[in-house]
Coordinates of C-alpha atoms and ligand atoms in Angstrom, one line a residue:
M1 CA 9.5 71.6 192.9
A2 CA 10.9 74.1 190.1
K3 CA 15.3 75.0 191.3
L4 CA 17.0 77.9 191.3
I5 CA 20.0 76.1 190.0
A6 CA 23.4 79.6 189.1
G7 CA 23.2 83.0 188.8
L8 CA 25.1 84.4 185.6
G9 CA 26.0 87.9 186.2
T10 CA 27.1 90.2 182.7
S11 CA 27.2 93.7 181.3
H12 CA 24.2 95.5 179.4
V13 CA 26.5 97.6 177.4
P14 CA 23.9 99.3 174.1
A15 CA 27.0 98.8 172.1
V16 CA 27.2 95.1 171.9
G17 CA 24.1 95.2 171.5
A18 CA 24.8 97.2 168.5
A19 CA 27.7 94.8 167.0
M20 CA 26.3 91.4 167.0
D21 CA 22.9 93.1 165.0
N22 CA 25.1 94.9 162.9
G23 CA 27.1 91.9 162.7
K24 CA 30.4 93.6 163.7
T25 CA 31.6 90.7 166.4
Q26 CA 34.6 89.4 164.7
E27 CA 36.3 92.9 164.2
P28 CA 39.1 93.8 165.7
Y29 CA 37.7 96.0 168.8
W30 CA 35.1 93.7 169.9
K31 CA 36.4 90.0 168.6
P32 CA 38.3 89.5 171.8
L33 CA 34.6 90.8 174.1
F34 CA 32.7 88.6 171.7
D35 CA 35.7 85.4 172.3
G36 CA 35.5 86.0 176.1
Y37 CA 31.1 85.1 175.5
E38 CA 31.7 81.6 174.3
P39 CA 32.1 80.2 177.0
A40 CA 29.2 81.0 179.1
R41 CA 26.8 80.5 176.1
E42 CA 28.5 76.4 175.7
W43 CA 27.3 76.5 179.4
L44 CA 24.1 77.4 179.1
R45 CA 23.0 75.5 176.0
K46 CA 23.7 72.3 178.5
V47 CA 22.0 73.9 181.1
D48 CA 19.1 74.8 179.2
P49 CA 17.0 76.0 181.7
D50 CA 13.1 76.7 181.7
V51 CA 13.1 80.5 182.7
V52 CA 15.7 82.7 183.3
I53 CA 14.5 85.9 186.0
V54 CA 16.4 88.5 184.2
V55 CA 17.3 91.7 187.0
Y56 CA 17.8 94.5 184.7
N57 CA 17.1 98.5 184.3
D58 CA 16.0 100.1 182.4
H59 CA 17.0 103.8 181.3
A60 CA 13.8 105.9 180.9
N61 CA 12.2 103.9 178.5
A62 CA 9.5 101.7 179.4
F63 CA 8.7 103.7 182.2
S64 CA 9.2 107.9 182.1
I65 CA 10.9 109.4 185.0
E66 CA 8.5 110.5 186.2
L67 CA 7.4 107.0 187.2
T68 CA 10.3 105.8 189.3
P69 CA 9.4 101.7 190.8
T70 CA 12.3 100.5 193.1
F71 CA 11.6 96.9 191.8
I72 CA 9.2 95.7 189.1
I73 CA 8.4 92.4 188.4
G74 CA 6.8 91.9 184.2
A75 CA 3.8 89.4 184.7
A76 CA 2.8 89.2 181.1
D77 CA 2.7 86.6 178.7
Q78 CA 5.0 88.5 176.4
F79 CA 7.7 92.1 176.5
Q80 CA 8.6 93.9 173.6
P81 CA 12.5 95.3 172.9
A82 CA 11.8 99.3 174.6
D83 CA 12.6 101.7 171.2
E84 CA 14.8 103.6 172.8
G85 CA 15.6 107.0 169.6
Y86 CA 16.1 104.8 167.0
G87 CA 13.7 101.7 167.0
P88 CA 13.9 98.8 168.8
R89 CA 16.4 95.8 168.0
R90 CA 15.7 93.2 165.9
V91 CA 16.0 90.5 168.3
P92 CA 12.8 88.6 169.0
V93 CA 9.8 88.9 170.9
V94 CA 10.9 87.9 174.7
H95 CA 8.6 85.6 176.5
G96 CA 7.5 86.0 180.2
H97 CA 6.0 82.8 182.7
P98 CA 2.9 85.3 184.2
D99 CA 2.0 82.2 186.5
L100 CA 5.1 82.0 187.8
A101 CA 6.5 85.7 188.7
N102 CA 2.4 86.0 189.6
H103 CA 4.0 83.4 192.7
I104 CA 7.2 85.3 193.0
I105 CA 5.3 88.3 193.3
E106 CA 2.1 87.4 195.7
H107 CA 5.3 85.7 197.8
L108 CA 7.4 88.5 198.2
V109 CA 5.0 91.0 198.7
L110 CA 3.3 88.6 202.1
N111 CA 7.5 88.7 202.8
E112 CA 7.2 92.4 203.5
F113 CA 9.3 93.1 199.5
D114 CA 6.4 95.8 198.3
M115 CA 6.1 94.7 194.4
T116 CA 4.9 96.2 191.4
T117 CA 3.8 94.0 189.1
A118 CA 3.7 94.8 185.2
L119 CA 1.1 93.5 182.9
N120 CA 2.8 95.3 180.2
M121 CA 6.5 96.6 180.2
D122 CA 8.9 97.0 177.3
V123 CA 12.0 96.1 178.0
D124 CA 14.7 98.0 176.6
H125 CA 19.2 97.0 176.4
G126 CA 19.5 96.8 179.6
L127 CA 17.1 93.8 179.1
T128 CA 17.7 92.7 175.9
V129 CA 21.8 92.9 175.9
P130 CA 22.0 90.4 178.9
L131 CA 20.3 88.0 176.7
S132 CA 22.2 88.4 173.5
V133 CA 25.9 87.9 175.7
A134 CA 24.0 84.6 177.1
C135 CA 21.9 83.1 173.9
G136 CA 23.9 84.6 171.1
Q137 CA 21.8 86.0 168.1
P138 CA 18.7 82.7 168.3
E139 CA 15.2 82.9 165.7
A140 CA 13.6 82.7 169.4
W141 CA 15.2 83.3 173.5
P142 CA 16.1 79.9 174.5
F143 CA 13.9 80.2 178.0
K144 CA 11.1 81.8 179.2
V145 CA 11.8 85.4 180.9
I146 CA 10.8 87.3 184.4
P147 CA 12.0 90.9 184.1
L148 CA 12.5 92.0 187.6
A149 CA 13.8 95.5 187.0
V150 CA 15.2 97.8 189.5
N151 CA 16.3 101.6 190.4
V152 CA 19.7 102.3 189.6
I153 CA 19.2 105.3 187.7
K154 CA 17.8 108.0 190.0
Y155 CA 18.1 108.8 193.3
P156 CA 16.9 107.2 195.4
Q157 CA 18.4 103.9 194.2
P158 CA 17.5 100.3 196.9
H159 CA 20.9 99.8 198.8
G160 CA 22.6 96.0 197.2
R161 CA 22.2 95.1 201.2
R162 CA 18.7 95.3 200.6
C163 CA 19.3 94.0 197.4
Y164 CA 20.6 90.6 198.6
A165 CA 17.5 90.0 200.6
L166 CA 15.5 90.7 197.1
G167 CA 17.4 87.8 196.0
K168 CA 17.9 85.2 199.8
A169 CA 13.2 86.2 198.8
I170 CA 13.3 85.1 195.7
R171 CA 15.0 81.7 196.0
K172 CA 12.0 80.6 199.0
A173 CA 9.6 82.3 196.6
V174 CA 11.6 79.6 193.0
D175 CA 11.9 77.4 196.0
S176 CA 8.5 76.7 197.2
Y177 CA 6.8 76.6 193.0
E178 CA 5.3 73.4 192.9
E179 CA 6.2 72.6 189.0
D180 CA 9.6 71.5 187.4
L181 CA 11.7 74.1 186.4
K182 CA 15.1 75.2 185.9
V183 CA 15.3 78.0 186.8
V184 CA 18.3 80.8 186.4
I185 CA 18.9 83.7 187.8
F186 CA 21.4 87.3 186.0
G187 CA 22.5 89.7 187.1
T188 CA 23.4 92.8 185.2
G189 CA 24.3 96.0 184.2
G190 CA 28.4 97.3 185.9
M191 CA 31.0 97.0 185.4
S192 CA 32.2 100.4 186.5
H193 CA 31.6 103.6 184.0
Q194 CA 30.4 106.7 183.5
L195 CA 28.8 108.5 180.8
Q196 CA 29.2 111.8 181.9
G197 CA 30.4 114.7 184.2
E198 CA 34.1 115.9 184.4
R199 CA 35.3 112.0 185.0
V200 CA 33.8 110.4 182.0
G201 CA 34.7 107.1 180.7
L202 CA 36.4 105.9 184.5
I203 CA 37.3 102.3 184.6
N204 CA 38.1 100.9 187.9
K205 CA 39.5 97.4 187.2
E206 CA 40.6 96.9 190.4
F207 CA 37.3 97.5 192.1
D208 CA 35.9 95.2 189.2
I209 CA 38.3 92.5 189.9
A210 CA 37.8 92.4 192.9
F211 CA 33.8 92.3 193.0
L212 CA 34.4 89.5 190.9
D213 CA 35.8 87.6 194.0
D214 CA 34.3 88.4 196.7
L215 CA 31.2 87.1 195.1
T216 CA 32.7 84.0 196.1
A217 CA 34.7 85.3 198.4
D218 CA 33.1 87.9 201.1
V219 CA 30.0 88.7 200.0
D220 CA 29.9 90.8 202.6
R221 CA 32.3 93.6 202.0
L222 CA 30.1 93.7 199.0
L223 CA 27.2 94.3 201.5
K224 CA 28.7 97.0 202.7
I225 CA 29.4 99.0 199.6
D226 CA 27.1 102.0 200.2
H227 CA 26.2 104.7 197.0
L228 CA 28.9 107.4 197.4
E229 CA 31.3 103.9 197.6
Y230 CA 30.2 103.4 194.2
M231 CA 29.8 106.1 192.5
R232 CA 33.2 107.3 193.8
D233 CA 35.2 104.2 192.8
S234 CA 33.4 102.8 190.0
G235 CA 31.8 106.3 188.7
S236 CA 28.8 107.3 188.9
E237 CA 27.0 103.8 186.8
G238 CA 29.0 101.7 188.1
I239 CA 26.2 101.2 190.8
E240 CA 23.9 98.9 188.3
L241 CA 26.0 96.3 190.4
I242 CA 24.2 96.0 192.8
M243 CA 22.0 94.0 190.4
W244 CA 24.0 91.7 190.2
L245 CA 23.5 91.8 194.0
I246 CA 20.0 90.0 194.1
M247 CA 21.6 87.6 191.2
R248 CA 24.3 86.2 194.4
G249 CA 21.3 86.5 196.8
A250 CA 18.6 84.2 195.1
L251 CA 22.5 81.8 195.7
D252 CA 23.2 79.8 198.0
E253 CA 26.1 80.7 200.9
N254 CA 28.6 78.1 199.0
V255 CA 28.8 78.8 194.9
N256 CA 31.1 77.3 193.0
E257 CA 32.9 79.9 190.1
I258 CA 32.4 78.3 186.9
Y259 CA 33.6 81.2 183.7
R260 CA 34.6 84.8 184.2
H261 CA 35.1 86.8 181.4
Y262 CA 36.9 90.7 181.8
H263 CA 37.5 93.1 179.6
V264 CA 38.2 96.8 179.3
P265 CA 37.1 99.1 177.2
A266 CA 34.0 98.2 175.5
S267 CA 32.2 101.7 174.3
N268 CA 32.0 103.8 177.7
T269 CA 32.8 100.4 180.3
A270 CA 34.4 97.4 181.8
A271 CA 32.3 94.7 180.6
G272 CA 32.4 91.8 182.8
L273 CA 30.4 88.4 182.9
I274 CA 30.8 85.2 185.4
I275 CA 28.9 82.0 186.0
L276 CA 28.0 81.1 189.5
E277 CA 26.5 78.0 190.3
N278 CA 24.8 76.4 193.6
E279 CA 26.9 73.6 195.1
S280 CA 23.8 72.1 196.1
Ligands
LIG301 C1 26.7 102.5 177.5 C2 26.6 101.9 179.2 C3 25.2 101.4 179.5 O1 25.7 100.8 180.5 C4 25.0 101.7 179.6 O2 23.3 102.0 180.1 C5 24.3 102.5 178.6 C6 25.8 103.4 177.7 C7 28.0 103.3 177.3 O3 29.2 102.2 177.7 O4 28.0 103.5 176.2
LIG302 FE1 23.0 101.2 181.3

């Protein structure tokens, strides 16, 4: 049977991808951030998953603002890096796992999560930067990817509680897939940041550290954070953190924190990374 063994949370700062693509990771500004990614890459190489479910958001690149799926799963063979206005990132094409993706979609829809299915979907920095963070710069991504895009950019976004419940449903779906596959789930985006308005540049270290702590210590508190609270305490883009709650929901009640890295600033955001492994 397929087995979901671990989760990884990471920010998706586009400038992190650009620093890698342009050979700037050893510059003084970037080096401390990238040094902190190394142990996570080592961990992922060791775990060597067959499939990674990447929970991420599109930034009006694959979908225009005229089309806003709340939750959409990619069930294609391949996903091309999106052109975000300066040409697609020159990173490997993302290979999907249509059979497991369709199994998850079927399970979710029949269990009251009305997912949208994508058979053709480009993937923007929301997905490719987390892959770069977790894998470095390989010739080909070392696992199949199931992209799960969440609307976090346009009101009304789903509540963190609903995201957590979706994670739980995904776990059941993965657990009922017959083939022996090692599966990891990424929750991406965040941490605190605001890219617009009077409070542009807002970063809240206290909020972020408490969020990282409570992924193991007090998930119930995280599930009570509502949209206004995210907005007030973590900036207008901090709500991306609801995607980490899908990752957390897919894991056991009890998880072990294997690694964390937190660095300020990375572009306009606080960049965070955490690895959580199931106890079982
Ligand atoms: C930045 C951060 C993001 O999460 C994003 O999607 C776009 C830009 C930034 O820090 O500049
Ligand atoms: Fe973003």
